[in-house]
Coordinates of C-alpha atoms and ligand atoms in Angstrom, one line a residue:
X1 CA 9.8 1.7 -16.1
X2 CA 9.4 -2.2 -16.5
X3 CA 11.5 -3.4 -19.4
X4 CA 10.8 -6.4 -21.8
X5 CA 12.9 -8.2 -24.2
X6 CA 11.9 -9.5 -27.9
X7 CA 13.9 -12.1 -29.7
X8 CA 14.0 -12.7 -33.5
X9 CA 15.4 -16.1 -34.1
X10 CA 15.2 -15.9 -37.9
X11 CA 16.9 -17.6 -40.7
X12 CA 20.2 -15.8 -40.9
X13 CA 20.5 -14.6 -37.2
X14 CA 19.4 -14.0 -33.8
X15 CA 18.4 -10.6 -32.5
X16 CA 17.5 -9.4 -29.1
X17 CA 15.9 -5.9 -28.3
X18 CA 15.3 -4.6 -24.6
X19 CA 12.6 -2.0 -24.7
X20 CA 10.4 0.1 -22.1
X21 CA 7.3 -1.9 -21.7
X22 CA 5.1 1.2 -21.5
X23 CA 6.6 3.3 -24.3
X24 CA 8.5 1.0 -26.5
X25 CA 11.6 3.1 -26.3
X26 CA 14.7 0.8 -27.2
X27 CA 17.1 0.6 -24.3
X28 CA 19.6 -1.8 -25.6
X29 CA 20.1 -4.7 -28.2
X30 CA 22.3 -7.5 -29.5
X31 CA 22.7 -10.0 -32.2
X32 CA 24.5 -13.3 -33.2
X33 CA 24.6 -15.1 -36.5
X34 CA 23.2 -18.4 -37.3
X35 CA 24.6 -21.2 -39.4
X36 CA 24.2 -21.5 -43.2
X37 CA 22.0 -24.2 -44.5
X38 CA 18.4 -25.4 -44.7
X39 CA 19.0 -28.1 -42.1
X40 CA 20.1 -26.7 -38.8
X41 CA 20.9 -28.2 -35.2
X42 CA 18.5 -26.4 -32.9
X43 CA 21.5 -26.0 -30.4
X44 CA 23.0 -23.5 -32.8
X45 CA 19.8 -21.2 -32.3
X46 CA 20.2 -21.7 -28.6
X47 CA 23.9 -20.8 -28.6
X48 CA 23.1 -17.7 -31.0
X49 CA 20.2 -16.8 -28.5
X50 CA 22.5 -16.9 -25.5
X51 CA 25.2 -14.8 -27.4
X52 CA 22.6 -12.3 -28.4
X53 CA 21.2 -12.1 -24.8
X54 CA 24.8 -11.3 -23.8
X55 CA 25.2 -8.7 -26.3
X56 CA 22.2 -7.1 -25.3
X57 CA 23.3 -6.8 -21.6
X58 CA 21.4 -9.7 -20.3
X59 CA 17.8 -10.2 -19.1
X60 CA 18.2 -9.7 -15.4
X61 CA 16.2 -6.6 -15.4
X62 CA 13.2 -7.4 -17.7
X63 CA 9.8 -8.3 -16.7
X64 CA 8.8 -10.4 -19.7
X65 CA 10.4 -12.0 -22.7
X66 CA 9.0 -13.4 -25.9
X67 CA 10.4 -15.1 -28.9
X68 CA 9.6 -14.7 -32.6
X69 CA 11.0 -17.1 -35.0
X70 CA 11.3 -18.4 -38.5
X71 CA 8.0 -20.3 -39.2
X72 CA 7.6 -24.0 -40.1
X73 CA 10.9 -25.6 -39.1
X74 CA 10.4 -29.2 -37.9
X75 CA 12.1 -29.5 -34.4
X76 CA 11.7 -33.3 -33.4
X77 CA 12.1 -34.3 -29.9
X78 CA 12.4 -37.8 -28.3
X79 CA 10.7 -39.1 -24.9
X80 CA 13.4 -37.4 -22.9
X81 CA 13.2 -34.1 -24.7
X82 CA 16.4 -34.5 -26.8
X83 CA 16.6 -33.3 -30.4
X84 CA 16.2 -36.3 -32.9
X85 CA 17.7 -34.8 -35.8
X86 CA 18.8 -31.4 -37.0
X87 CA 15.7 -29.3 -37.9
X88 CA 14.4 -29.0 -41.4
X89 CA 13.8 -25.3 -42.2
X90 CA 11.1 -23.4 -44.0
X91 CA 13.3 -23.1 -47.1
X92 CA 14.4 -26.7 -47.3
X93 CA 12.6 -28.1 -50.3
X94 CA 13.3 -31.9 -49.9
X95 CA 9.7 -32.5 -48.9
X96 CA 8.1 -31.1 -52.2
X97 CA 7.3 -34.6 -53.2
X98 CA 5.6 -35.3 -49.9
X99 CA 3.5 -32.1 -50.4
X100 CA 2.4 -33.4 -53.8
X101 CA 1.5 -36.7 -52.2
X102 CA -0.5 -35.2 -49.3
X103 CA -2.5 -33.2 -51.9
X104 CA -2.8 -36.4 -54.0
X105 CA -4.1 -38.5 -51.0
X106 CA -6.8 -35.8 -50.3
X107 CA -8.4 -36.1 -53.8
X108 CA -5.6 -34.7 -56.0
X109 CA -5.6 -31.6 -58.1
X110 CA -8.2 -28.8 -57.3
X111 CA -10.2 -31.1 -54.8
X112 CA -7.0 -32.0 -53.0
X113 CA -5.8 -28.5 -52.7
X114 CA -9.3 -27.3 -51.6
X115 CA -9.5 -29.8 -48.8
X116 CA -6.1 -28.6 -47.3
X117 CA -7.0 -24.9 -47.7
X118 CA -10.4 -25.5 -45.9
X119 CA -9.0 -27.8 -43.2
X120 CA -5.8 -25.8 -42.3
X121 CA -6.1 -22.5 -44.2
X122 CA -3.2 -23.4 -46.6
X123 CA -2.3 -25.8 -49.3
X124 CA 0.7 -27.9 -48.5
X125 CA 4.1 -26.9 -49.8
X126 CA 7.7 -27.9 -48.9
X127 CA 7.9 -25.3 -46.4
X128 CA 5.0 -26.6 -44.1
X129 CA 5.9 -28.8 -41.0
X130 CA 3.4 -31.5 -42.2
X131 CA 5.2 -32.3 -45.4
X132 CA 8.6 -32.5 -43.3
X133 CA 7.0 -35.0 -41.0
X134 CA 5.9 -37.1 -44.1
X135 CA 9.5 -36.7 -45.5
X136 CA 11.0 -38.0 -42.1
X137 CA 8.5 -41.0 -41.9
X138 CA 9.3 -42.1 -45.4
X139 CA 13.1 -41.5 -45.6
X140 CA 14.4 -41.8 -42.0
X141 CA 12.0 -44.5 -40.3
X142 CA 14.7 -44.9 -37.5
X143 CA 14.7 -41.3 -36.6
X144 CA 10.9 -41.2 -37.1
X145 CA 10.5 -44.0 -34.7
X146 CA 12.1 -41.9 -32.0
X147 CA 10.0 -38.9 -32.3
X148 CA 7.7 -38.2 -29.4
X149 CA 6.9 -34.6 -30.0
X150 CA 7.2 -32.2 -32.7
X151 CA 7.5 -28.1 -32.3
X152 CA 8.7 -25.1 -34.2
X153 CA 11.9 -22.9 -33.6
X154 CA 10.2 -20.6 -31.5
X155 CA 8.3 -23.1 -29.5
X156 CA 11.6 -25.0 -28.6
X157 CA 13.4 -21.8 -27.8
X158 CA 10.6 -20.7 -25.2
X159 CA 10.6 -24.1 -24.0
X160 CA 14.3 -24.1 -23.3
X161 CA 14.0 -20.6 -21.8
X162 CA 11.6 -22.1 -19.3
X163 CA 14.2 -24.8 -18.5
X164 CA 12.9 -27.5 -20.7
X165 CA 10.4 -28.8 -18.3
X166 CA 9.2 -32.0 -20.1
X167 CA 7.2 -32.3 -23.4
X168 CA 3.8 -31.5 -21.8
X169 CA 5.1 -27.9 -21.2
X170 CA 5.5 -27.2 -24.9
X171 CA 3.8 -24.0 -25.8
X172 CA 3.1 -22.2 -29.0
X173 CA 0.6 -19.6 -30.2
X174 CA -1.8 -19.2 -33.2
X175 CA 0.4 -17.6 -35.6
X176 CA 3.1 -20.3 -35.7
X177 CA 0.5 -23.2 -35.2
X178 CA -1.1 -22.0 -38.4
X179 CA 2.1 -22.8 -40.3
X180 CA 2.2 -26.4 -39.4
X181 CA -0.4 -27.8 -41.7
X182 CA -2.0 -29.5 -38.8
X183 CA -3.9 -26.8 -37.0
X184 CA -7.0 -24.8 -38.3
X185 CA -7.0 -21.0 -38.0
X186 CA -10.7 -21.1 -38.7
X187 CA -11.6 -23.4 -35.6
X188 CA -8.6 -22.6 -33.5
X189 CA -8.0 -26.4 -33.0
X190 CA -5.3 -29.1 -34.0
X191 CA -6.1 -31.3 -36.9
X192 CA -4.2 -34.2 -35.3
X193 CA -5.8 -36.4 -37.7
X194 CA -3.9 -34.7 -40.4
X195 CA -0.7 -34.9 -38.5
X196 CA -1.3 -38.8 -38.4
X197 CA -2.1 -38.7 -42.1
X198 CA 1.4 -37.0 -42.6
X199 CA 3.3 -39.0 -40.1
X200 CA 1.7 -42.3 -39.5
X201 CA 1.0 -41.7 -35.8
X202 CA -0.1 -38.7 -33.5
X203 CA 2.8 -36.9 -31.7
X204 CA 2.8 -34.5 -28.6
X205 CA 2.2 -31.0 -30.0
X206 CA 2.6 -27.7 -28.1
X207 CA -0.5 -26.3 -26.3
X208 CA -1.7 -23.2 -28.4
X209 CA -1.7 -20.1 -26.1
X210 CA -4.0 -17.0 -26.6
X211 CA -2.1 -13.7 -27.7
X212 CA -1.3 -12.5 -24.3
X213 CA -1.2 -15.5 -22.5
X214 CA 2.0 -16.6 -20.6
X215 CA 4.1 -19.5 -21.4
X216 CA 5.3 -19.6 -17.8
X217 CA 8.5 -18.2 -16.3
X218 CA 12.0 -17.9 -17.4
X219 CA 14.4 -20.3 -15.7
X220 CA 17.6 -18.3 -14.9
X221 CA 19.6 -21.6 -14.6
X222 CA 18.7 -22.3 -18.3
X223 CA 20.8 -19.3 -19.4
X224 CA 24.2 -20.7 -18.8
X225 CA 25.7 -17.9 -16.7
X226 CA 23.8 -15.1 -18.9
X227 CA 22.3 -12.6 -16.4
X228 CA 18.7 -13.4 -15.9
X229 CA 15.8 -13.1 -13.5
X230 CA 12.3 -14.8 -13.3
X231 CA 10.8 -13.0 -16.1
X232 CA 7.4 -14.0 -17.6
X233 CA 7.5 -15.7 -21.0
X234 CA 5.3 -14.6 -23.6
X235 CA 3.7 -17.1 -26.1
X236 CA 6.1 -15.9 -28.9
X237 CA 5.0 -16.3 -32.5
X238 CA 6.0 -16.7 -36.1
X239 CA 8.2 -14.0 -37.5
X240 CA 5.8 -12.5 -40.0
X241 CA 3.2 -12.3 -37.3
X242 CA 5.8 -10.8 -35.0
X243 CA 6.7 -8.1 -37.5
X244 CA 3.1 -7.3 -38.1
X245 CA 2.8 -6.6 -34.4
X246 CA 6.1 -4.6 -34.6
X247 CA 5.1 -2.1 -37.3
X248 CA 1.6 -2.0 -35.7
X249 CA 0.0 -3.1 -39.1
X250 CA -3.7 -2.5 -39.3
X251 CA -6.7 -2.7 -41.7
X252 CA -5.5 -1.6 -45.1
X253 CA -1.8 -2.2 -44.4
X254 CA 0.1 -4.6 -46.5
X255 CA 3.7 -5.4 -45.2
X256 CA 6.3 -6.7 -47.5
X257 CA 9.1 -8.1 -45.6
X258 CA 12.6 -8.6 -47.7
X259 CA 14.6 -10.9 -45.3
X260 CA 15.9 -14.4 -46.3
X261 CA 12.2 -14.8 -47.4
X262 CA 10.2 -12.6 -49.2
X263 CA 6.7 -12.2 -47.5
X264 CA 3.7 -10.1 -48.5
X265 CA 1.0 -10.1 -45.8
X266 CA -2.0 -8.4 -44.3
X267 CA -3.8 -8.4 -40.9
X268 CA -7.3 -9.5 -41.5
X269 CA -10.6 -10.2 -39.5
X270 CA -11.6 -13.3 -41.5
X271 CA -9.4 -16.4 -42.2
X272 CA -8.2 -17.2 -45.8
X273 CA -8.6 -20.3 -47.6
X274 CA -7.0 -19.9 -51.1
X275 CA -7.3 -23.1 -52.9
X276 CA -4.7 -22.0 -55.6
X277 CA -2.1 -22.1 -52.9
X278 CA -0.5 -18.7 -53.5
X279 CA -1.9 -17.2 -50.3
X280 CA -1.2 -19.1 -47.0
X281 CA -4.2 -18.4 -44.6
X282 CA -2.2 -17.9 -41.4
X283 CA -3.2 -16.6 -38.1
X284 CA -1.7 -13.5 -36.5
X285 CA -0.4 -12.7 -33.1
X286 CA -3.3 -10.6 -31.9
X287 CA -6.3 -13.0 -32.4
X288 CA -6.9 -12.1 -36.1
X289 CA -5.6 -13.6 -39.3
X290 CA -2.5 -13.1 -41.5
X291 CA -2.8 -14.2 -45.2
X292 CA 0.5 -14.3 -46.5
X293 CA 2.4 -14.9 -49.7
X294 CA 6.1 -16.0 -49.4
X295 CA 8.8 -16.4 -51.8
X296 CA 12.2 -18.2 -51.0
X297 CA 14.3 -15.6 -52.8
X298 CA 14.4 -12.1 -51.5
X299 CA 17.4 -10.4 -49.8
X300 CA 19.8 -13.1 -50.9
X301 CA 19.1 -12.4 -54.6
X302 CA 20.7 -9.0 -53.8
X303 CA 23.5 -10.8 -51.8
X304 CA 24.1 -13.0 -54.9
X305 CA 24.0 -10.1 -57.4
X306 CA 26.5 -8.2 -55.3
X307 CA 28.7 -11.2 -55.2
X308 CA 28.5 -11.7 -59.0
X309 CA 29.4 -8.1 -59.6
X310 CA 32.1 -8.1 -56.8
X311 CA 30.6 -5.3 -54.9
X312 CA 29.1 -4.5 -51.6
X313 CA 25.4 -3.7 -50.9
X314 CA 25.9 0.1 -51.3
X315 CA 27.6 -0.1 -54.7
X316 CA 24.8 -2.6 -55.9
X317 CA 22.2 -0.2 -54.9
X318 CA 24.0 2.7 -57.0
X319 CA 24.5 0.4 -59.8
X320 CA 20.9 -0.5 -59.8
X321 CA 19.8 3.1 -59.6
X322 CA 22.1 3.9 -62.5
X323 CA 20.5 1.2 -64.7
X324 CA 17.4 2.1 -66.7
X325 CA 13.8 0.9 -65.5
X326 CA 13.4 -2.4 -67.0
X327 CA 17.0 -2.7 -67.6
X328 CA 16.7 -2.5 -71.5
X329 CA 14.9 -5.9 -71.5
X330 CA 17.3 -7.9 -69.2
X331 CA 15.1 -10.0 -66.7
X332 CA 16.4 -12.0 -63.8
X333 CA 14.0 -15.0 -62.7
X334 CA 15.3 -15.1 -59.2
X335 CA 14.7 -18.6 -58.2
X336 CA 17.9 -19.2 -56.8
X337 CA 16.7 -21.6 -53.9
X338 CA 14.1 -23.2 -56.0
X339 CA 10.7 -21.3 -55.3
X340 CA 7.6 -21.6 -53.3
X341 CA 5.3 -19.0 -54.8
X342 CA 5.0 -19.9 -57.6
X343 CA 5.5 -23.5 -56.6
X344 CA 8.7 -24.4 -58.3
X345 CA 10.6 -26.2 -55.7
X346 CA 13.3 -27.5 -58.3
X347 CA 13.7 -24.4 -60.3
X348 CA 16.9 -22.4 -60.7
X349 CA 17.2 -18.7 -61.5
X350 CA 17.8 -17.2 -65.1
X351 CA 18.6 -14.2 -66.8
X352 CA 16.8 -13.6 -70.0
X353 CA 17.0 -10.9 -72.7
X354 CA 20.7 -10.5 -72.6
X355 CA 22.0 -8.3 -75.4
X356 CA 25.4 -6.5 -76.2
X357 CA 23.7 -3.5 -75.1
X358 CA 22.5 -4.5 -71.7
X359 CA 25.6 -6.6 -70.7
X360 CA 26.5 -4.1 -68.1
X361 CA 26.9 -4.0 -64.3
X362 CA 24.3 -1.5 -63.9
X363 CA 21.8 -3.6 -66.0
X364 CA 22.5 -6.7 -64.1
X365 CA 22.1 -4.9 -60.9
X366 CA 18.9 -3.4 -62.0
X367 CA 17.5 -6.7 -63.3
X368 CA 18.2 -8.5 -59.7
X369 CA 16.3 -5.8 -57.8
X370 CA 13.4 -5.7 -60.4
X371 CA 13.3 -9.6 -60.6
X372 CA 12.9 -9.9 -56.9
X373 CA 10.4 -7.2 -56.6
X374 CA 8.4 -8.6 -59.5
X375 CA 8.0 -11.8 -57.8
X376 CA 6.7 -10.1 -54.7
X377 CA 4.4 -7.8 -56.8
X378 CA 3.0 -11.2 -58.0
X379 CA 2.4 -12.0 -54.4
X380 CA 0.6 -8.8 -53.6
X381 CA -1.7 -9.3 -56.8
X382 CA -2.6 -12.7 -55.2
X383 CA -3.2 -11.2 -51.8
X384 CA -5.5 -8.6 -53.4
X385 CA -7.3 -11.2 -55.3
X386 CA -8.0 -12.9 -51.8
X387 CA -9.7 -9.7 -50.7
X388 CA -6.9 -7.7 -49.0
X389 CA -6.9 -4.1 -49.3
X390 CA -3.5 -2.3 -50.0
X391 CA -4.1 1.3 -48.8
X392 CA -0.5 1.4 -47.4
X393 CA 2.6 -0.7 -48.3
X394 CA 4.9 -1.1 -45.6
X395 CA 8.6 -2.3 -46.5
X396 CA 10.8 -3.9 -43.8
X397 CA 13.5 -6.5 -43.5
X398 CA 17.2 -6.4 -44.4
X399 CA 16.6 -5.8 -48.0
X400 CA 14.8 -2.6 -47.3
X401 CA 18.0 -1.2 -46.1
X402 CA 18.9 -0.9 -49.9
X403 CA 18.0 2.6 -51.4
X404 CA 17.5 0.9 -54.8
X405 CA 15.0 -1.4 -53.4
X406 CA 13.1 1.4 -51.7
X407 CA 13.1 3.6 -54.8
X408 CA 12.3 0.9 -57.5
X409 CA 9.5 -1.0 -55.1
X410 CA 7.0 1.9 -56.1
X411 CA 7.6 1.6 -59.8
X412 CA 7.1 -2.1 -59.8
X413 CA 4.1 -2.3 -57.1
X414 CA 2.4 0.6 -58.8
X415 CA 1.9 2.2 -55.4
X416 CA 4.0 4.3 -52.9
X417 CA 5.8 2.4 -50.3
X418 CA 6.3 3.4 -46.6
X419 CA 9.5 2.6 -45.1
X420 CA 9.9 2.8 -41.2
X421 CA 13.4 3.6 -39.7
X422 CA 15.8 0.7 -39.9
X423 CA 15.0 -1.6 -37.1
X424 CA 14.4 -5.2 -36.1
X425 CA 10.7 -5.3 -36.3
X426 CA 10.3 -9.1 -35.6
X427 CA 12.2 -8.7 -32.3
X428 CA 10.2 -5.4 -31.7
X429 CA 6.9 -7.3 -32.3
X430 CA 8.0 -10.0 -29.8
X431 CA 9.0 -7.4 -27.4
X432 CA 5.6 -5.7 -27.8
X433 CA 3.8 -9.0 -27.2
X434 CA 6.1 -9.4 -24.0
X435 CA 5.0 -6.1 -22.9
X436 CA 1.3 -7.0 -23.4
X437 CA 1.9 -10.1 -21.4
X438 CA 3.7 -8.1 -18.5
X439 CA 1.0 -5.2 -18.6
X440 CA -2.1 -7.0 -19.3
X441 CA -5.2 -5.5 -21.2
X442 CA -7.3 -6.1 -24.1
X443 CA -4.8 -4.9 -26.7
X444 CA -1.0 -4.6 -26.9
X445 CA 0.4 -1.4 -25.5
X446 CA 0.4 1.5 -28.0
X447 CA 3.9 1.8 -29.3
X448 CA 5.0 4.1 -32.1
X449 CA 7.7 3.2 -34.7
X450 CA 9.2 6.5 -35.3
X451 CA 9.3 8.7 -38.6
X452 CA 8.4 6.7 -41.7
X453 CA 9.6 7.7 -45.0
X454 CA 7.3 7.5 -48.1
X455 CA 8.7 6.7 -51.6
X456 CA 6.4 7.3 -54.5
X457 CA 7.3 6.9 -58.3
X458 CA 5.3 6.5 -61.5
X459 CA 4.5 2.9 -62.2
X460 CA 6.6 1.3 -65.0
X461 CA 4.3 -1.4 -66.0
X462 CA 6.6 -2.7 -68.7
X463 CA 8.9 -4.2 -65.9
X464 CA 6.2 -6.6 -64.8
X465 CA 4.9 -7.3 -68.4
X466 CA 8.5 -8.5 -69.4
X467 CA 8.7 -10.4 -66.1
X468 CA 5.7 -12.1 -66.8
X469 CA 7.1 -13.3 -70.2
X470 CA 10.0 -14.5 -68.5
X471 CA 8.8 -16.1 -65.0
X472 CA 8.0 -19.6 -66.5
X473 CA 11.3 -19.9 -68.4
X474 CA 14.0 -21.6 -66.3
X475 CA 15.9 -24.9 -66.1
X476 CA 15.5 -27.2 -63.0
X477 CA 18.2 -28.4 -60.8
X478 CA 18.8 -31.6 -62.7
X479 CA 19.3 -29.6 -65.7
X480 CA 16.0 -30.4 -67.5
X481 CA 14.5 -27.6 -69.5
X482 CA 11.1 -26.8 -67.6
X483 CA 9.6 -24.0 -69.4
Ligands
LIG501 N1 22.0 -2.6 -47.3 C1 21.3 -3.7 -47.7 N2 21.0 -3.9 -49.1 C2 20.6 -5.3 -49.4 N3 20.4 -6.2 -48.7 C3 20.9 -6.1 -47.4 C4 21.2 -4.9 -47.0 N4 21.6 -5.1 -45.6 C5 21.3 -6.3 -45.2 N5 20.9 -7.0 -46.2 C6 20.5 -8.3 -46.4 O1 19.4 -8.6 -45.7 C7 19.5 -10.0 -45.2 C8 19.0 -10.1 -43.8 O2 17.9 -9.5 -43.4 P1 17.0 -10.1 -42.3 O3 15.6 -9.4 -42.4 O4 17.7 -9.8 -41.1 O5 16.9 -11.7 -42.6 P2 16.4 -12.9 -41.8 O6 15.4 -12.3 -41.0 O7 15.7 -13.7 -42.9 O8 17.4 -13.5 -41.1 C9 20.7 -10.6 -45.6 O9 20.8 -11.4 -46.7 C10 21.5 -9.3 -45.9 O10 22.6 -9.5 -46.7
LIG502 O1 8.2 -19.5 -44.5 C1 8.0 -18.3 -44.1 C2 6.7 -17.8 -44.1 O2 5.8 -18.7 -44.5 C3 9.2 -17.4 -43.9 O3 8.8 -16.1 -43.9 C4 10.1 -17.9 -42.6 O4 9.2 -17.5 -41.4 C5 11.4 -17.3 -42.6 O5 11.5 -16.0 -42.5 P1 12.7 -15.0 -42.5 O6 13.9 -15.6 -41.6 O7 13.1 -14.9 -43.9 O8 12.3 -13.7 -41.9

């Protein structure tokens, strides 16, 4: 019974699962928290990975390891392989102006957006690595001068697990490369001309591996005493592509992940190129594509509502379910971190429709859950407009642990949702990739995810209609009326 390990180095924490490579059965697991903030020293991820590996009982007996990670984060390395500055994460919006500039320089407006969508599958937003490189070049020229290579969080962790053997050994995969803004899912090639356009010069970038190609061997000495052998390293991938692998998403499935980000994505046979920018045309971890809509505000909207009400998650859920559908007209626009889809990087959240009648904890809890879900439902519409088929909606991520989310989602999405057993599907997808690398074969091993629960409810169209009235009404961070 060979064992494999999968890692999810996501925004808020690092999770490690150890599973049986052939059956997928869970053997053991561990986790460790990540620091707060949208700018993080990559060594904090490394420390969390070591702690999570330790909590998972070490890696001495595993045949292969793969790392899934938060997408897009800019990790800059100097000639010696040292980190130049803290990584800017996918949810850091300081490069929003750089995104606008890159679109303007490509012809501006519709033409500029189309250029980028056709070249890289996606229209630049502050999340993408290319815009962060532009920001660095403009705002920190001394740091920019020291940069020799750029990679993503999962690339860097995989490289560290291999013992950090020089910049030429950096490896990535199609899924994560597709979120950089300088790699084309359509051609499978880097667009180093676009990296140069963003940053001013070319940099070393990781070699892009195929879905089951090995990134080398784990270096036990790199693990600072944690138990490990010479396991194979998988290519790893971005966390959404890993989640798709973890839940076994296939044609007709749309996955909705409610983590720090809210994501809505499907596995597709052809690449997307949405010039509106709503759908990012990523690649997946199996050789196919992963059209995806991402919001900056998902599980943390629930965290914030719970904090405002002075309750925990279970009570927030009970309150939301006690409130009426539509919260008697109370609407939360959930742009607490600015927003990416729609593109509102400087927006703040808002409550609209407040009356004496709906000024209750239950109404506020309901409005928070509904507002967060309405933003994702808008994403689902955008994905379907790009040709995705939603025969089944699979709900995952920390927010799916909320009973209110599970029960209100079908009302807002207008379709039933399927919820797999609570689990770490990003880490599981990485483990499944590791098993694919260890066992070989044309497709990943056939693992099952256990009994799913289906939640169905009558659609309540008034919730989305009311949200549509409110979603453009907000003030930005500087306090200027914007809608
Ligand atoms: N029962 C729950 N109800 C609502 N939110 C929850 C619940 N359990 C966890 N969360 C939230 O889920 C988030 C973590 O989800 P996760 O998918 O692990 O995020 P990420 O992958 O972005 O780090 C946290 O914001 C946490 O507070
Ligand atoms: O930016 C995106 C997708 O494009 C995010 O989905 C990040 O990949 C972070 O994921 P979580 O930590 O929220 O899972």
